[in-house]
Coordinates of C-alpha atoms and ligand atoms in Angstrom, one line a residue:
Chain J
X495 CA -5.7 91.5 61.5
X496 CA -3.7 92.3 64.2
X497 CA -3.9 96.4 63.2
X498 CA -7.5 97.0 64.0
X499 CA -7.4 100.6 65.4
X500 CA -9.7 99.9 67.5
X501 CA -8.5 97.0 68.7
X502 CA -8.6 95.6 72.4
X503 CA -6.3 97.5 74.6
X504 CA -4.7 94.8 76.2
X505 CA -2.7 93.3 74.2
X506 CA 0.7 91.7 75.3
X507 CA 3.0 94.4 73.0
X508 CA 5.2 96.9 74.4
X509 CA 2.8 100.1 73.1
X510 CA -0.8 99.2 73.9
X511 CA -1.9 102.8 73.2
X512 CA -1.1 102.1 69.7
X513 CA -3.5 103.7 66.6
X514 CA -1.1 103.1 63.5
X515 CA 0.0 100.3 61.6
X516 CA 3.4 101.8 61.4
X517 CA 4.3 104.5 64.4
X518 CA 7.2 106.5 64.4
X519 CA 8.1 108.6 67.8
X520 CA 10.5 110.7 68.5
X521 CA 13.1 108.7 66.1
X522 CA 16.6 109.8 65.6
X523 CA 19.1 107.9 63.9
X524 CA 23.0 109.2 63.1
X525 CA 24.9 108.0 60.7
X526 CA 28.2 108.7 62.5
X527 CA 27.9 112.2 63.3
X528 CA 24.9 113.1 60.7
X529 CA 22.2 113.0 62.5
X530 CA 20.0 111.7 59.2
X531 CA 16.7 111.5 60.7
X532 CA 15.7 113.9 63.5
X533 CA 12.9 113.4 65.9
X534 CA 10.4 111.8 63.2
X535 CA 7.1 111.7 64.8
X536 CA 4.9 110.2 62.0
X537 CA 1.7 107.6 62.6
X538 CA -0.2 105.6 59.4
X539 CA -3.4 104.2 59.6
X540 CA -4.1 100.8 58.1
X541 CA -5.4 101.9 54.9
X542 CA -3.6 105.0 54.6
X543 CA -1.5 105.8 51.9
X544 CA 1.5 108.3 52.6
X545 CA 4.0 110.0 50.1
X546 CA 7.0 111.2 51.0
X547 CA 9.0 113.7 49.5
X548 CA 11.9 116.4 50.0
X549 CA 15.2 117.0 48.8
X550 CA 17.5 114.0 48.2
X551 CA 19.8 113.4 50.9
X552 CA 16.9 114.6 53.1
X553 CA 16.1 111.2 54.5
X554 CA 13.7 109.5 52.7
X555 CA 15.1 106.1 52.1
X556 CA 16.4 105.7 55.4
X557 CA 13.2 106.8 57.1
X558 CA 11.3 103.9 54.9
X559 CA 14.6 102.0 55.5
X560 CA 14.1 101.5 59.4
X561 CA 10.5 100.6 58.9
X562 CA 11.5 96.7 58.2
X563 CA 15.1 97.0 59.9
X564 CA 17.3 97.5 56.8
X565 CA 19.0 100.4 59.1
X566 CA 18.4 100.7 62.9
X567 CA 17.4 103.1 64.7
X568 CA 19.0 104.8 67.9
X569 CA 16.2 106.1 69.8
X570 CA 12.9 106.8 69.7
X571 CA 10.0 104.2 69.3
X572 CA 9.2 102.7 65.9
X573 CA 6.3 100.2 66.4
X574 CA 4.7 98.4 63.4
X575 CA 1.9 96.5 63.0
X576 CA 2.0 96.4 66.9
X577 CA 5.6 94.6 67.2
X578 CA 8.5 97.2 68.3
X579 CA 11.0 97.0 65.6
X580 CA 14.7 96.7 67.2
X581 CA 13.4 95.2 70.5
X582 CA 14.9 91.8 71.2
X583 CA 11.4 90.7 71.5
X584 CA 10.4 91.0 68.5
X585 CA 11.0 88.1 65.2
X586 CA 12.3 91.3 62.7
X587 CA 12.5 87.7 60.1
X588 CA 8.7 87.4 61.0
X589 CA 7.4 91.1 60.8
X590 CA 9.7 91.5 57.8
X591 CA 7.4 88.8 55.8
X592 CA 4.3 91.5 56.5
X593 CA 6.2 94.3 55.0
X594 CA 6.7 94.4 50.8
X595 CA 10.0 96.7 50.2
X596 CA 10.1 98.1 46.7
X597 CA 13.6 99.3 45.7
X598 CA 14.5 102.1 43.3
X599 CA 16.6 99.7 40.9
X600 CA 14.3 96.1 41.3
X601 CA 16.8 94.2 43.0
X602 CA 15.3 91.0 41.1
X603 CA 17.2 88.3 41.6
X604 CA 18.9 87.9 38.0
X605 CA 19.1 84.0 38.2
X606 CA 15.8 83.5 38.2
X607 CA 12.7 84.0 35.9
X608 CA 10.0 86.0 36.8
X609 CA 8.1 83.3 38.5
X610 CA 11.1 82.0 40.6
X611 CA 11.5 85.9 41.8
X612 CA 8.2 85.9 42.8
X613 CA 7.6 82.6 44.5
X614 CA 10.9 82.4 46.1
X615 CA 9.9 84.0 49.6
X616 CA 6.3 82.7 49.7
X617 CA 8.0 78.9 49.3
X618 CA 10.8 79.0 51.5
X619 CA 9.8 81.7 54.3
X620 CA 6.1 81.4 54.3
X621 CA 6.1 77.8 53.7
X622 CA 3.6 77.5 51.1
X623 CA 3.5 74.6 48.8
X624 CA 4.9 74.9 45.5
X625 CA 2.1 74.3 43.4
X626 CA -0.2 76.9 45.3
X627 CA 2.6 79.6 45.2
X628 CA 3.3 79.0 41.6
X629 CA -0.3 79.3 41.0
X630 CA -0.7 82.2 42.7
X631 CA 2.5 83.7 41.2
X632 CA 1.4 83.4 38.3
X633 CA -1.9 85.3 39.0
X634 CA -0.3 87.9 40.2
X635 CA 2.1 88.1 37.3
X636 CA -0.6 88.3 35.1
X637 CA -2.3 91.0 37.3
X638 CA 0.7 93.4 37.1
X639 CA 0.4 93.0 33.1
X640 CA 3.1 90.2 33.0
X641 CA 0.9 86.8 32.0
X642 CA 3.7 86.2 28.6
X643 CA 6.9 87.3 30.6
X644 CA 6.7 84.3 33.2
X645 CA 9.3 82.3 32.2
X646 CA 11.6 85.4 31.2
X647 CA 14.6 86.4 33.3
X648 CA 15.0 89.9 34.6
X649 CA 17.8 90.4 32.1
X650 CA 15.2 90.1 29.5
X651 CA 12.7 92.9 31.2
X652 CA 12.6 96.0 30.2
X653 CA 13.0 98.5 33.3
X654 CA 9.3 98.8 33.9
X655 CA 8.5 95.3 33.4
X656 CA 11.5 94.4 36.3
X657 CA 9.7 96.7 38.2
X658 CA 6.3 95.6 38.1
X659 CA 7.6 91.8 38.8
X660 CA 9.5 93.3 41.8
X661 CA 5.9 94.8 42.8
X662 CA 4.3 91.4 42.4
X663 CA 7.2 89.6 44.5
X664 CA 6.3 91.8 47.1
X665 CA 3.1 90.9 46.9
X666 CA 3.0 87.8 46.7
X667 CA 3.9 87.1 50.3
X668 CA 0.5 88.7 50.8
X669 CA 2.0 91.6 52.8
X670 CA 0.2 94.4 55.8
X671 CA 2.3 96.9 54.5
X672 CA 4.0 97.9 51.1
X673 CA 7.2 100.6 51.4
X674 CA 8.3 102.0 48.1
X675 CA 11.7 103.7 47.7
X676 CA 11.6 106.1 44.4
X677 CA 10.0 103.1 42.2
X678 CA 9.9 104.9 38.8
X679 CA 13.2 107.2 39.7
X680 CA 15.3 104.6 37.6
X681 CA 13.0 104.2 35.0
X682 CA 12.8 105.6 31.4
X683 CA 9.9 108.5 31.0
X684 CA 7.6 106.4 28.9
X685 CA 8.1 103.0 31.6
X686 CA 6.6 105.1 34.7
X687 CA 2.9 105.0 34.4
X688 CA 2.6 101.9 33.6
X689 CA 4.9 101.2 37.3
X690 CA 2.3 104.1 39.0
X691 CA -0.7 102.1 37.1
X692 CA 0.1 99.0 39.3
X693 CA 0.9 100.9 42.3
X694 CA -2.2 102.7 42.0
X695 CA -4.5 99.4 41.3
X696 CA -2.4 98.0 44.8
X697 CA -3.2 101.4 46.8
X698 CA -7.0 101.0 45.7
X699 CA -7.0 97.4 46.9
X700 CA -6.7 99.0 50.4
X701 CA -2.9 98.4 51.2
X702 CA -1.5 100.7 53.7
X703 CA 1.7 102.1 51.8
X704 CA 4.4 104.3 51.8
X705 CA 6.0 106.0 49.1
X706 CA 8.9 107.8 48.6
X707 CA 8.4 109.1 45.1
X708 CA 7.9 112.7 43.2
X709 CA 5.7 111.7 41.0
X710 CA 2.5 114.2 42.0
X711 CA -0.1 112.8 39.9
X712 CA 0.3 109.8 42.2
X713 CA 0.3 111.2 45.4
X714 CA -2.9 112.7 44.1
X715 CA -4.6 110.2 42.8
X716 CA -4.3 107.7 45.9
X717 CA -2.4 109.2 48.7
X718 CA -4.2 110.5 52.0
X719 CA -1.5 112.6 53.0
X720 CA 2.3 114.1 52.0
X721 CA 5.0 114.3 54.2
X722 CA 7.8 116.8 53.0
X723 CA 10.8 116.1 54.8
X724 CA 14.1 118.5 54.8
X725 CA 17.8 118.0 56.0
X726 CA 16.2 114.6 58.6
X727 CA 13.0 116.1 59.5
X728 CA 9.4 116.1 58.7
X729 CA 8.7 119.8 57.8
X730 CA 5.7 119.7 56.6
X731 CA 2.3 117.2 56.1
X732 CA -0.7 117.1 55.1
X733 CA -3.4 116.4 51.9
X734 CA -2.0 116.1 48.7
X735 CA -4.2 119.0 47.8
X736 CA -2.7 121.3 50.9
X737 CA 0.5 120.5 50.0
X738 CA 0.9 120.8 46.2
X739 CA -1.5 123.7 46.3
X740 CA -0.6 125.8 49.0
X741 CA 3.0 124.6 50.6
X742 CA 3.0 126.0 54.1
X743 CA 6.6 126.7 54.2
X744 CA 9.5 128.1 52.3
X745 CA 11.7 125.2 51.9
X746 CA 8.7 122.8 50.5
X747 CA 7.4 126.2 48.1
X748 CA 11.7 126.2 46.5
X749 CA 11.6 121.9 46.6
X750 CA 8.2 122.2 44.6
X751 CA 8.9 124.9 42.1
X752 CA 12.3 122.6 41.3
X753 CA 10.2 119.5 40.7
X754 CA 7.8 121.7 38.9
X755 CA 10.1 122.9 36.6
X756 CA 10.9 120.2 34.4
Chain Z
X248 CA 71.9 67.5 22.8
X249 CA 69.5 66.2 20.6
X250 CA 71.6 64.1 18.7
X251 CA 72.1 62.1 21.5
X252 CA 68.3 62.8 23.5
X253 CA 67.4 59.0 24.0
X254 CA 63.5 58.4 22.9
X255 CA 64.7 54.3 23.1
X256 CA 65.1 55.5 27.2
X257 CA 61.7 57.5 27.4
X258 CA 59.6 54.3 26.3
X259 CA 61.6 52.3 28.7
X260 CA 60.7 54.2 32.0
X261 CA 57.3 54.9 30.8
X262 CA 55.6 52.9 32.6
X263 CA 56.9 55.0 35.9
X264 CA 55.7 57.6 34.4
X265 CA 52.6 56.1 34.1
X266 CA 52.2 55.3 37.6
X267 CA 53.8 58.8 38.6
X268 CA 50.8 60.4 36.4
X269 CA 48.5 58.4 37.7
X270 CA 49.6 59.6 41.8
X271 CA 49.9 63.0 40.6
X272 CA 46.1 63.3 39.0
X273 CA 44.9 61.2 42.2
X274 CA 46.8 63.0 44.9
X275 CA 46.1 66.5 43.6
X276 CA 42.2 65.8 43.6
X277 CA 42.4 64.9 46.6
X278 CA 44.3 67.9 47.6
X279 CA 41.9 69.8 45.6
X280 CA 38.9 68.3 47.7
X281 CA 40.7 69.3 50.9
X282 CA 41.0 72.4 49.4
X283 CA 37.9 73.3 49.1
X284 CA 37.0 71.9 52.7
X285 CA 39.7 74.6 54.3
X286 CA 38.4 77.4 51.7
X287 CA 35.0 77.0 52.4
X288 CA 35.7 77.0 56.3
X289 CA 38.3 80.2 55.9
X290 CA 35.8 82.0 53.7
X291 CA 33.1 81.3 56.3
X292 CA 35.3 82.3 59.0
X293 CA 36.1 85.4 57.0
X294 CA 32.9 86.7 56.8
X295 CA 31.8 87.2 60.2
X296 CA 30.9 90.3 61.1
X297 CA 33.2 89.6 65.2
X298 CA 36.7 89.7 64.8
X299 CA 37.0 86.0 66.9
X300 CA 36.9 84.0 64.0
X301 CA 37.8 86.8 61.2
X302 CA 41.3 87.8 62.9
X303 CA 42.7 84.4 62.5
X304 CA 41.1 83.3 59.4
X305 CA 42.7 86.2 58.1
X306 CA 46.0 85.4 59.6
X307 CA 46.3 82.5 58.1
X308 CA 45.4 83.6 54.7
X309 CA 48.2 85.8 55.2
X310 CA 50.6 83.5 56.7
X311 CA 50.1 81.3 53.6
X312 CA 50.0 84.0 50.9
X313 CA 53.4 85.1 52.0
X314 CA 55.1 82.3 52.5
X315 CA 56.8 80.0 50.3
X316 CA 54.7 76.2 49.5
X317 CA 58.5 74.6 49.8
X318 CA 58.5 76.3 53.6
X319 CA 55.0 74.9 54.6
X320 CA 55.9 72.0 53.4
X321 CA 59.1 71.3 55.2
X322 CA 57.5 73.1 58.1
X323 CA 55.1 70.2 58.2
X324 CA 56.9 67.2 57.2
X325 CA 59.6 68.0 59.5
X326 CA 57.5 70.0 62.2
X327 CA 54.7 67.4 62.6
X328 CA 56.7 64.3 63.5
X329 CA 58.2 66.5 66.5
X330 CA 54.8 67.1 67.9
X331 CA 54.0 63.7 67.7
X332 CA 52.2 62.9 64.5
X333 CA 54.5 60.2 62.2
X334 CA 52.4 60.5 58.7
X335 CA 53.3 59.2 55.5
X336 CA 55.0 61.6 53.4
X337 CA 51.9 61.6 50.9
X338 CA 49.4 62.1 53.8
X339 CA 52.0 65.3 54.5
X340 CA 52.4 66.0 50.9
X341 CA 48.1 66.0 50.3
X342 CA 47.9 67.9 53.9
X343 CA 50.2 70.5 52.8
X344 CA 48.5 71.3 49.9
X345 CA 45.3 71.2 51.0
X346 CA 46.4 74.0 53.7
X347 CA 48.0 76.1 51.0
X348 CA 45.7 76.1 48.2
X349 CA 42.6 76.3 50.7
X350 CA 43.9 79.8 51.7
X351 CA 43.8 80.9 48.0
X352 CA 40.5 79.2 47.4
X353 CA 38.9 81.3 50.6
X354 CA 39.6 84.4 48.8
X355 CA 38.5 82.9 45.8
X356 CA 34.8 82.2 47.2
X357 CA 35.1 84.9 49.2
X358 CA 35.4 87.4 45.9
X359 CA 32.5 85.6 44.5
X360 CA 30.3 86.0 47.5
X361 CA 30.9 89.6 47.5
X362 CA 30.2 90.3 44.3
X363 CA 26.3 89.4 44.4
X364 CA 25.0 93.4 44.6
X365 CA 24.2 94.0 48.3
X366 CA 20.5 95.2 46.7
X367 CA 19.9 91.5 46.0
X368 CA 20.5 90.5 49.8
X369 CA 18.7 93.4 50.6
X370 CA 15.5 92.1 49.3
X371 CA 16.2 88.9 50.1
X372 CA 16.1 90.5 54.4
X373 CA 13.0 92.8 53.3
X374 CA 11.7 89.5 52.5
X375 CA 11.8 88.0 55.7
X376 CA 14.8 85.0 54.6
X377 CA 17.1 83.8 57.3
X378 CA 21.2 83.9 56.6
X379 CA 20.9 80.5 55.6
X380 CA 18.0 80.9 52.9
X381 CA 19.5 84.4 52.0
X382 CA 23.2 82.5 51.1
X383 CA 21.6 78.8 50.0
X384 CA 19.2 80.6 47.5
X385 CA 20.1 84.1 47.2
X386 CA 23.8 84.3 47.2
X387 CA 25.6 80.9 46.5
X388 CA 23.9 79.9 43.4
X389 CA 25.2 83.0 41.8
X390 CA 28.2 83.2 43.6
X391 CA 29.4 79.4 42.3
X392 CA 28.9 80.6 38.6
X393 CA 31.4 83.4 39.4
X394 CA 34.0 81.0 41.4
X395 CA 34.1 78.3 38.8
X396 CA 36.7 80.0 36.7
X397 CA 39.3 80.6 39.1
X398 CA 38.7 77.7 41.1
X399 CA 40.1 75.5 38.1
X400 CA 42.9 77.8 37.7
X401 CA 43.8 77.1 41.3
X402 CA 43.5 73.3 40.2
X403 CA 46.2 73.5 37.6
X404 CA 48.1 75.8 40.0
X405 CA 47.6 73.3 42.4
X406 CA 48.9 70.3 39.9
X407 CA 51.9 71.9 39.3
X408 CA 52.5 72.7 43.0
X409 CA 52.0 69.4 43.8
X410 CA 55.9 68.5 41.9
X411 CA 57.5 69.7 45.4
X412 CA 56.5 66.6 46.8
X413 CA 59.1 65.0 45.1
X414 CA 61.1 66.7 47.2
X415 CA 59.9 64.7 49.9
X416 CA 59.8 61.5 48.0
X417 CA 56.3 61.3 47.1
X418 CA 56.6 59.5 43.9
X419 CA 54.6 61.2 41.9
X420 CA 55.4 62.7 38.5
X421 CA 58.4 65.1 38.8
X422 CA 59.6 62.4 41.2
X423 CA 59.7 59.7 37.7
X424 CA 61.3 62.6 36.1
X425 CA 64.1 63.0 38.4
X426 CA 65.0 59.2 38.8
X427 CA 65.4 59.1 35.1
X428 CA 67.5 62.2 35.1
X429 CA 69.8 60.4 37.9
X430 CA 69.5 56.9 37.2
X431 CA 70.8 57.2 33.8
X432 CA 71.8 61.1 33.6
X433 CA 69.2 62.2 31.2
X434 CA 67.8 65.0 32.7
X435 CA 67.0 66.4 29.3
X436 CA 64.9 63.1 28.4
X437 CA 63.3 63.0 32.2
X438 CA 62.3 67.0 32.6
X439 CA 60.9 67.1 29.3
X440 CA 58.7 64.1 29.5
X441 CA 57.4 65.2 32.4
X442 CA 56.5 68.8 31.0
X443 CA 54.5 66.8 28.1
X444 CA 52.4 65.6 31.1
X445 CA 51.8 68.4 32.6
X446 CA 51.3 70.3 29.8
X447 CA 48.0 67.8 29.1
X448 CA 46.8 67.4 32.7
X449 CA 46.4 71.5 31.8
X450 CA 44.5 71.3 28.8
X451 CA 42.1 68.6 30.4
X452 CA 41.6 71.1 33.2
X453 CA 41.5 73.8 30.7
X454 CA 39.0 71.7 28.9
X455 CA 37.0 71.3 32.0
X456 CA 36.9 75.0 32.4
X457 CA 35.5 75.7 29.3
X458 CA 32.4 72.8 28.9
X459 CA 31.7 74.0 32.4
X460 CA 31.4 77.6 31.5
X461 CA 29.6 76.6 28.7
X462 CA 27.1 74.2 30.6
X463 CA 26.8 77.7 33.4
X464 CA 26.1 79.9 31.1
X465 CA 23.3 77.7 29.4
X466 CA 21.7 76.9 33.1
X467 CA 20.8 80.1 34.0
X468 CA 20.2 83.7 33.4
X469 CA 23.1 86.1 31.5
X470 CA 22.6 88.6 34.0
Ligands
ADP280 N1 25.0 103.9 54.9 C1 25.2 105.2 55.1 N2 26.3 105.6 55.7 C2 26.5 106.9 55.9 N3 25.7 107.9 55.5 C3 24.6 107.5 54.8 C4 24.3 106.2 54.6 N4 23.1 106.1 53.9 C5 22.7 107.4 53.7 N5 23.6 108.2 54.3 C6 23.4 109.7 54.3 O1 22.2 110.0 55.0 C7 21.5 111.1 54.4 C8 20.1 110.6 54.0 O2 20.2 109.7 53.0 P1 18.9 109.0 52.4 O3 18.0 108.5 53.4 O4 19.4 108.1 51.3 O5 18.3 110.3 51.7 P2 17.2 110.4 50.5 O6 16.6 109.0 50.3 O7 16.2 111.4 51.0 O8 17.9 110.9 49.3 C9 22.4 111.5 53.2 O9 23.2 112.6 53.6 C10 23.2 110.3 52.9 O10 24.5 110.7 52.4
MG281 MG1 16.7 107.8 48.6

């Protein structure tokens, strides 16, 4: 692992000072003239589990977004698991197979079954042979409560089932890090927990992860801290307990009694 | 008319027929092949993100769009020669059509490449795929399913194009058609003949269409 906090401080990156697998500072990015995220200073541990939460249109997904180069940033340092993400330097295609992205609406790919989705990366991009990736696959299928769906295509899943073979193709290129964006907001009520279920079992295996999701029982079940984010900016942070319980600030006390409500 | 509409005439020249069938099926898959060659490098063209190849893949899409076949053929069989190049008129006639319908089959391909949701290639780049893996297993398996339909109704747009080159002597179908009609004035027996032909290269390629939509939709997901 090359994340070990206390690693030697002479490595050959950019940010020897490092302490987090995934370091934001001082990040801004615009889209055009909105200026959607706004000096996000923000490190994770290895280990750590982190929810975010705020408003939508606050900046969630894009903050998550710019972790593994789906948007860029334009300045500021983003450093993650000790490679600076957007520097010439550094193979994004390489760090990108450390980092599992979970989408809000799967993104399976719909011509193949549940296997091929999840054995597509580890065979082409990690180069592992067929036989140990569908073996493997098919472990991990059966881990997220899919053993009988293997050969089904996504069509055929129900919202939560897509999801959770999603969660497994993540998986199964044996990522550092695991980015969620709003898994269970597409989902039918009665599909969520049994998304949160797996996502809970993958937080307790000691991934470090970060969620974008409102779902509190979550965040306080497995996540070490919440980050409430407004309008591009972190606002507030800290335990989930702190931040459910007593919100600090007027903006996250009006978001929570709205997500309270219902 | 039909008193007089000579069947007696129609068996006699059949056998140009034949052989004006038989150049109009093989010089249109051939065109078709081309086709497919200049679409594929148009579409490719036409999706870079820098203008330096997009600008003129796009020009010529346009330039070909707009302008009549009958033009771009005359424009080659009787531009060429002047800058040198002395072809046979069914290397022209193939060449011209190959130009045309490639323009149409870029946007063809093109359309099917597009419509893969961008979510799909986005997971494909959070997975850590290169262009080439993202489009060779990502994109272009799903993309062909999509393409197949219009791509044989370019071909039987592309059969029927393919009667201008009688206009440059090619002798190919409309070409027997016309040397019945002026041989022994019966245009009536000659254009009609020629529609029957036509009318069943169409449902072949119909045909084609439909087992292959068939055999698609059986290969893969319904997605
Ligand atoms: N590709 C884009 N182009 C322009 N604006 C965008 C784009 N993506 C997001 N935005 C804008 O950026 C802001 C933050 O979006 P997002 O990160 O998706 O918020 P959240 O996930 O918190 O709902 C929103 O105002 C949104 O409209
Ligand atoms: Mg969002």
């Amino acid at each position: 692992m090359t994340a070990n906090p206390k690693g030697p401080a002479n490595m050959t990156q950019p940010n020897p000072t490092k302490t987090g697998m995934i370091d934001f500072r001082g990040v801004n990015k615009w889209f055009g003239a909105l200026n959607v995220l706004k000096d996000i200073t923000l490190s994770v541990k290895p280990r750590e589990v982190v929810v975010v939460c705020g408003p939508s249109g606050s900046g969630k997904s894009t903050l998550i977004r710019c972790i593994n180069g789906l948007e860029t940033i334009r300045d500021g340092d983003l450093v993650v698991d000790g490679q600076r993400v957007g520097d010439p330097a550094t193979n994004m295609t390489q760090l990108r197979t450390e980092i599992g992205f979970v989408f809000q609406s799967f993104n399976l790919y719909p011509h193949k079954t549940a296997l091929e989705n999840v054995t597509l990366a580890p065979i082409h991009v990690r180069k592992i042979p067929r036989a140990e990736a569908e073996h493997a696959g098919r472990e991990l299928l059966a881990k997220v409560g899919l053993a009988d769906k293997v050969n089904a295509y996504p069509a055929q899943l129900s919202g939560g089932q897509q999801q959770r073979v999603a969660i497994a193709r993540c998986l199964g290129m044996r990522p550092k890090i695991m980015l969620f964006d709003e898994p269970t907001s597409a989902l039918d009520p009665e599909m969520i927990s049994e998304v949160l279920d797996v996502m809970v079992a993958v937080a307790e295996e000691g991934m470090t992860m970060m969620v974008v999701t409102h779902e509190m029982g979550f965040a306080r079940k497995v996540a070490q801290r919440v980050v409430f984010m407004d309008a591009g900016a972190i606002v507030e942070s800290g335990t989930p307990d702190e931040f459910f319980s007593h919100p600090k600030t007027d903006r996250s006390r009006a978001f929570l009694s709205k997500i309270l409500r219902h | 008319m039909l008193e007089n509409f000579s069947f007696r005439t129609i068996v006699e020249y059949l056998p140009l027929f034949g052989q004006g069938l038989v150049t109009t099926v093989w010089l249109s898959a051939l065109s078709f092949v081309g086709a497919l060659v200049v679409g594929i490098v148009l579409c490719a063209m036409n999706l870079q993100r820098g203008w330096l190849f997009r600008a003129p893949a796009k020009a010529y899409i346009d330039a070909v769009r707009a302008t009549p076949l009958l033009a771009q053929l005359y424009f080659l069989y009787f531009g060429l020669p002047r800058v040198g190049f002395v072809l046979p008129e069914l290397v022209v006639g193939i060449l011209a059509l190959s130009l045309n319908s490639g323009a149409y089959i870029a946007e063809i391909i093109r359309a099917g490449i597009l419509s893969i949701p961008r979510g799909q290639v986005e997971a494909s780049v959070a997975s850590g795929m290169t262009y080439a893996q993202r489009m060779r297993l990502v994109v272009l398996p799903q993309a062909f399913k999509v393409t197949i339909p219009p791509l044989l109704g370019q071909a039987i747009v592309l059969v029927k194009d393919s009667a201008l080159l009688s206009l440059i002597s090619v002798a190919e179908l409309t070409r027997a058609g016309q040397l019945l009609a002026s041989d022994r004035f019966m245009p009536a027996e000659g254009f009609l003949t020629i529609a029957a032909f036509y009318l069943l290269l169409y449902y072949g390629l119909k045909g084609l269409a439909v087992v292959s939509s068939r055999w698609l939709g059986s290969a893969g997901a319904r997605a």
